[in-house]
The first five atom37 places (N, CA, C, CB, O) and aatype in JSON, in Angstrom:
{
  "aatype": [12, 6, 1, 18, 1, 0, 10, 7, 13, 14, 7, 19, 7, 6, 19, 7, 3, 1, 10, 14, 19, 17, 7, 6, 0, 10, 10, 0, 19, 0, 0, 10, 10, 19, 19, 19, 13, 16, 19, 19, 1, 12, 19, 1, 12, 0, 1, 1, 15, 7, 1, 7, 1, 1, 1, 1],
  "atom_mask": [
    [1, 1, 1, 1, 1],
    [1, 1, 1, 1, 1],
    [1, 1, 1, 1, 1],
    [1, 1, 1, 1, 1],
    [1, 1, 1, 1, 1],
    [1, 1, 1, 1, 1],
    [1, 1, 1, 1, 1],
    [1, 1, 1, 0, 1],
    [1, 1, 1, 1, 1],
    [1, 1, 1, 1, 1],
    [1, 1, 1, 0, 1],
    [1, 1, 1, 1, 1],
    [1, 1, 1, 0, 1],
    [1, 1, 1, 1, 1],
    [1, 1, 1, 1, 1],
    [1, 1, 1, 0, 1],
    [1, 1, 1, 1, 1],
    [1, 1, 1, 1, 1],
    [1, 1, 1, 1, 1],
    [1, 1, 1, 1, 1],
    [1, 1, 1, 1, 1],
    [1, 1, 1, 1, 1],
    [1, 1, 1, 0, 1],
    [1, 1, 1, 1, 1],
    [1, 1, 1, 1, 1],
    [1, 1, 1, 1, 1],
    [1, 1, 1, 1, 1],
    [1, 1, 1, 1, 1],
    [1, 1, 1, 1, 1],
    [1, 1, 1, 1, 1],
    [1, 1, 1, 1, 1],
    [1, 1, 1, 1, 1],
    [1, 1, 1, 1, 1],
    [1, 1, 1, 1, 1],
    [1, 1, 1, 1, 1],
    [1, 1, 1, 1, 1],
    [1, 1, 1, 1, 1],
    [1, 1, 1, 1, 1],
    [1, 1, 1, 1, 1],
    [1, 1, 1, 1, 1],
    [1, 1, 1, 1, 1],
    [1, 1, 1, 1, 1],
    [1, 1, 1, 1, 1],
    [1, 1, 1, 1, 1],
    [1, 1, 1, 1, 1],
    [1, 1, 1, 1, 1],
    [1, 1, 1, 1, 1],
    [1, 1, 1, 1, 1],
    [1, 1, 1, 1, 1],
    [1, 1, 1, 0, 1],
    [1, 1, 1, 1, 1],
    [1, 1, 1, 0, 1],
    [1, 1, 1, 1, 1],
    [1, 1, 1, 1, 1],
    [1, 1, 1, 1, 1],
    [1, 1, 1, 1, 1]
  ],
  "atom_positions": [
    [[-60.92, -99.12, 163.42], [-60.66, -99.42, 162.03], [-59.23, -99.05, 161.63], [-61.65, -98.7, 161.14], [-58.65, -99.69, 160.76]],
    [[-58.67, -98.03, 162.24], [-57.31, -97.6, 161.92], [-56.29, -98.7, 162.16], [-56.93, -96.37, 162.73], [-55.33, -98.84, 161.4]],
    [[-56.49, -99.46, 163.21], [-55.55, -100.51, 163.56], [-55.45, -101.54, 162.44], [-55.96, -101.19, 164.87], [-54.35, -102.02, 162.14]],
    [[-56.56, -101.89, 161.82], [-56.57, -102.89, 160.76], [-55.92, -102.37, 159.48], [-57.98, -103.33, 160.48], [-55.32, -103.14, 158.73]],
    [[-56.03, -101.08, 159.23], [-55.39, -100.52, 158.04], [-53.88, -100.64, 158.14], [-55.79, -99.05, 157.85], [-53.21, -100.9, 157.14]],
    [[-53.33, -100.45, 159.32], [-51.89, -100.53, 159.5], [-51.4, -101.96, 159.28], [-51.5, -100.04, 160.89], [-50.28, -102.16, 158.81]],
    [[-52.22, -102.94, 159.61], [-51.82, -104.34, 159.44], [-51.93, -104.8, 157.99], [-52.67, -105.24, 160.32], [-51.29, -105.78, 157.61]],
    [[-52.71, -104.11, 157.19], [-52.8, -104.45, 155.78], [-53.69, -105.63, 155.46], [0.0, 0.0, 0.0], [-53.37, -106.42, 154.58]],
    [[-54.81, -105.78, 156.17], [-55.74, -106.85, 155.84], [-56.37, -106.59, 154.48], [-56.83, -106.98, 156.93], [-56.79, -105.46, 154.2]],
    [[-56.44, -107.63, 153.61], [-57.05, -107.43, 152.3], [-58.51, -106.99, 152.42], [-56.96, -108.71, 151.48], [-59.27, -107.54, 153.22]],
    [[-58.89, -106.01, 151.63], [-60.26, -105.53, 151.62], [-60.52, -104.43, 152.62], [0.0, 0.0, 0.0], [-61.62, -103.87, 152.64]],
    [[-59.55, -104.1, 153.46], [-59.72, -103.04, 154.45], [-58.73, -101.93, 154.14], [-59.52, -103.58, 155.91], [-57.52, -102.11, 154.29]],
    [[-59.23, -100.8, 153.7], [-58.36, -99.67, 153.41], [-57.62, -99.84, 152.09], [0.0, 0.0, 0.0], [-57.93, -100.73, 151.29]],
    [[-56.64, -98.98, 151.88], [-55.9, -98.98, 150.62], [-54.69, -99.88, 150.67], [-55.48, -97.57, 150.26], [-54.14, -100.21, 149.61]],
    [[-54.24, -100.29, 151.83], [-52.98, -101.02, 151.97], [-53.05, -102.39, 151.32], [-52.62, -101.16, 153.44], [-52.14, -102.76, 150.57]],
    [[-54.11, -103.16, 151.59], [-54.16, -104.52, 151.11], [-55.1, -104.75, 149.94], [0.0, 0.0, 0.0], [-55.62, -105.85, 149.76]],
    [[-55.34, -103.71, 149.15], [-56.3, -103.86, 148.05], [-55.82, -104.83, 146.98], [-56.57, -102.52, 147.43], [-56.63, -105.56, 146.41]],
    [[-54.53, -104.86, 146.69], [-54.03, -105.69, 145.59], [-52.67, -106.26, 145.95], [-53.94, -104.88, 144.27], [-51.78, -105.54, 146.41]],
    [[-52.51, -107.56, 145.75], [-51.22, -108.2, 145.94], [-50.5, -108.31, 144.61], [-51.38, -109.59, 146.59], [-51.14, -108.36, 143.56]],
    [[-49.18, -108.35, 144.64], [-48.46, -108.63, 143.39], [-48.77, -110.04, 142.9], [-46.93, -108.44, 143.58], [-49.3, -110.86, 143.66]],
    [[-48.44, -110.33, 141.67], [-48.74, -111.63, 141.07], [-48.07, -112.74, 141.86], [-48.3, -111.67, 139.6], [-48.68, -113.78, 142.11]],
    [[-46.81, -112.55, 142.26], [-46.1, -113.59, 143.0], [-46.73, -113.8, 144.37], [-44.62, -113.22, 143.15], [-46.71, -114.91, 144.89]],
    [[-47.29, -112.75, 144.95], [-47.97, -112.88, 146.24], [-49.24, -113.71, 146.11], [0.0, 0.0, 0.0], [-49.53, -114.55, 146.96]],
    [[-49.99, -113.46, 145.06], [-51.2, -114.25, 144.83], [-50.86, -115.7, 144.54], [-52.02, -113.66, 143.67], [-51.56, -116.61, 144.98]],
    [[-49.77, -115.93, 143.8], [-49.35, -117.3, 143.5], [-48.94, -118.02, 144.78], [-48.18, -117.29, 142.48], [-49.29, -119.19, 144.97]],
    [[-48.2, -117.35, 145.65], [-47.79, -117.96, 146.92], [-49.0, -118.28, 147.8], [-46.83, -117.04, 147.68], [-49.04, -119.33, 148.44]],
    [[-49.97, -117.39, 147.82], [-51.19, -117.65, 148.59], [-51.95, -118.85, 148.04], [-52.09, -116.42, 148.59], [-52.47, -119.67, 148.8]],
    [[-52.01, -118.96, 146.72], [-52.71, -120.09, 146.1], [-52.0, -121.4, 146.42], [-52.81, -119.89, 144.58], [-52.65, -122.4, 146.72]],
    [[-50.67, -121.4, 146.35], [-49.9, -122.61, 146.67], [-50.07, -122.99, 148.12], [-48.41, -122.41, 146.35], [-50.25, -124.16, 148.45]],
    [[-50.03, -122.0, 149.01], [-50.21, -122.28, 150.44], [-51.6, -122.85, 150.72], [-49.99, -120.99, 151.27], [-51.74, -123.79, 151.51]],
    [[-52.62, -122.29, 150.1], [-53.98, -122.79, 150.3], [-54.11, -124.22, 149.77], [-55.0, -121.87, 149.6], [-54.76, -125.06, 150.4]],
    [[-53.5, -124.49, 148.62], [-53.55, -125.84, 148.06], [-52.85, -126.84, 148.97], [-52.91, -125.87, 146.67], [-53.35, -127.95, 149.18]],
    [[-51.7, -126.47, 149.52], [-50.99, -127.36, 150.44], [-51.8, -127.64, 151.69], [-49.64, -126.75, 150.81], [-51.81, -128.77, 152.19]],
    [[-52.48, -126.63, 152.21], [-53.32, -126.83, 153.39], [-54.41, -127.84, 153.09], [-53.93, -125.5, 153.86], [-54.68, -128.73, 153.9]],
    [[-55.06, -127.7, 151.94], [-56.13, -128.63, 151.57], [-55.59, -130.04, 151.39], [-56.83, -128.16, 150.27], [-56.19, -131.0, 151.88]],
    [[-54.45, -130.18, 150.71], [-53.88, -131.51, 150.46], [-53.5, -132.18, 151.78], [-52.65, -131.41, 149.54], [-53.83, -133.35, 151.99]],
    [[-52.81, -131.46, 152.65], [-52.4, -132.06, 153.92], [-53.6, -132.42, 154.78], [-51.49, -131.1, 154.68], [-53.57, -133.42, 155.49]],
    [[-54.66, -131.62, 154.74], [-55.87, -131.92, 155.5], [-56.54, -133.19, 154.99], [-56.86, -130.75, 155.44], [-56.96, -134.04, 155.78]],
    [[-56.63, -133.34, 153.67], [-57.25, -134.54, 153.09], [-56.41, -135.76, 153.42], [-57.4, -134.39, 151.57], [-56.96, -136.81, 153.77]],
    [[-55.1, -135.66, 153.31], [-54.22, -136.79, 153.62], [-54.37, -137.2, 155.08], [-52.74, -136.44, 153.32], [-54.44, -138.39, 155.39]],
    [[-54.43, -136.22, 155.96], [-54.59, -136.52, 157.39], [-55.93, -137.2, 157.67], [-54.48, -135.23, 158.22], [-55.99, -138.14, 158.46]],
    [[-57.0, -136.73, 157.01], [-58.32, -137.34, 157.22], [-58.34, -138.78, 156.7], [-59.4, -136.51, 156.52], [-58.94, -139.66, 157.33]],
    [[-57.71, -139.03, 155.56], [-57.67, -140.38, 155.0], [-56.89, -141.3, 155.92], [-57.04, -140.38, 153.6], [-57.31, -142.42, 156.18]],
    [[-55.76, -140.84, 156.43], [-54.96, -141.67, 157.35], [-55.73, -141.98, 158.62], [-53.65, -140.96, 157.7], [-55.7, -143.12, 159.1]],
    [[-56.42, -141.0, 159.16], [-57.19, -141.23, 160.39], [-58.34, -142.21, 160.13], [-57.74, -139.9, 160.95], [-58.64, -143.05, 160.97]],
    [[-58.97, -142.1, 158.97], [-60.07, -143.01, 158.63], [-59.56, -144.43, 158.47], [-60.77, -142.55, 157.34], [-60.22, -145.38, 158.89]],
    [[-58.39, -144.59, 157.87], [-57.82, -145.91, 157.69], [-57.46, -146.53, 159.03], [-56.58, -145.85, 156.79], [-57.72, -147.71, 159.27]],
    [[-56.86, -145.72, 159.91], [-56.48, -146.24, 161.23], [-57.7, -146.69, 162.02], [-55.71, -145.17, 162.02], [-57.68, -147.76, 162.63]],
    [[-58.73, -145.88, 162.03], [-59.92, -146.25, 162.79], [-60.63, -147.44, 162.15], [-60.89, -145.06, 162.91], [-61.21, -148.27, 162.85]],
    [[-60.6, -147.54, 160.84], [-61.2, -148.67, 160.14], [-60.47, -149.97, 160.4], [0.0, 0.0, 0.0], [-61.11, -151.01, 160.57]],
    [[-59.16, -149.92, 160.44], [-58.37, -151.12, 160.69], [-58.59, -151.63, 162.12], [-56.87, -150.84, 160.45], [-58.68, -152.84, 162.35]],
    [[-58.67, -150.71, 163.07], [-58.85, -151.1, 164.46], [-60.18, -151.8, 164.68], [0.0, 0.0, 0.0], [-60.25, -152.74, 165.48]],
    [[-61.21, -151.38, 163.99], [-62.53, -152.0, 164.14], [-62.56, -153.39, 163.52], [-63.6, -151.13, 163.5], [-63.19, -154.3, 164.06]],
    [[-61.89, -153.56, 162.39], [-61.93, -154.85, 161.68], [-61.17, -155.94, 162.44], [-61.35, -154.7, 160.28], [-61.58, -157.1, 162.44]],
    [[-60.07, -155.57, 163.07], [-59.26, -156.56, 163.78], [-59.97, -157.09, 165.01], [-57.93, -155.97, 164.18], [-59.84, -158.27, 165.35]],
    [[-60.71, -156.24, 165.67], [-61.36, -156.64, 166.92], [-62.61, -157.33, 166.6], [-61.63, -155.47, 167.83], [-63.33, -157.75, 167.51]]
  ]
}
C-alpha cells in the first residue's frame, strides 16, 4: 500500500484526496475528448464497413 501512496492515486492515502479546481477541469476536458474521439472513430468505422457492403 505504501507504494501507491507515493504515486498519489486518488482515493488512496492523503496525497490524492483532492485536486485543485484547474486539475479537475483538465481531467474533465481530457475525459470529454476521449469520449468524443472514440465516438468519431466508431462512426467512421461503421460508415466504412457499411459502404463496403453496399458496393459489393
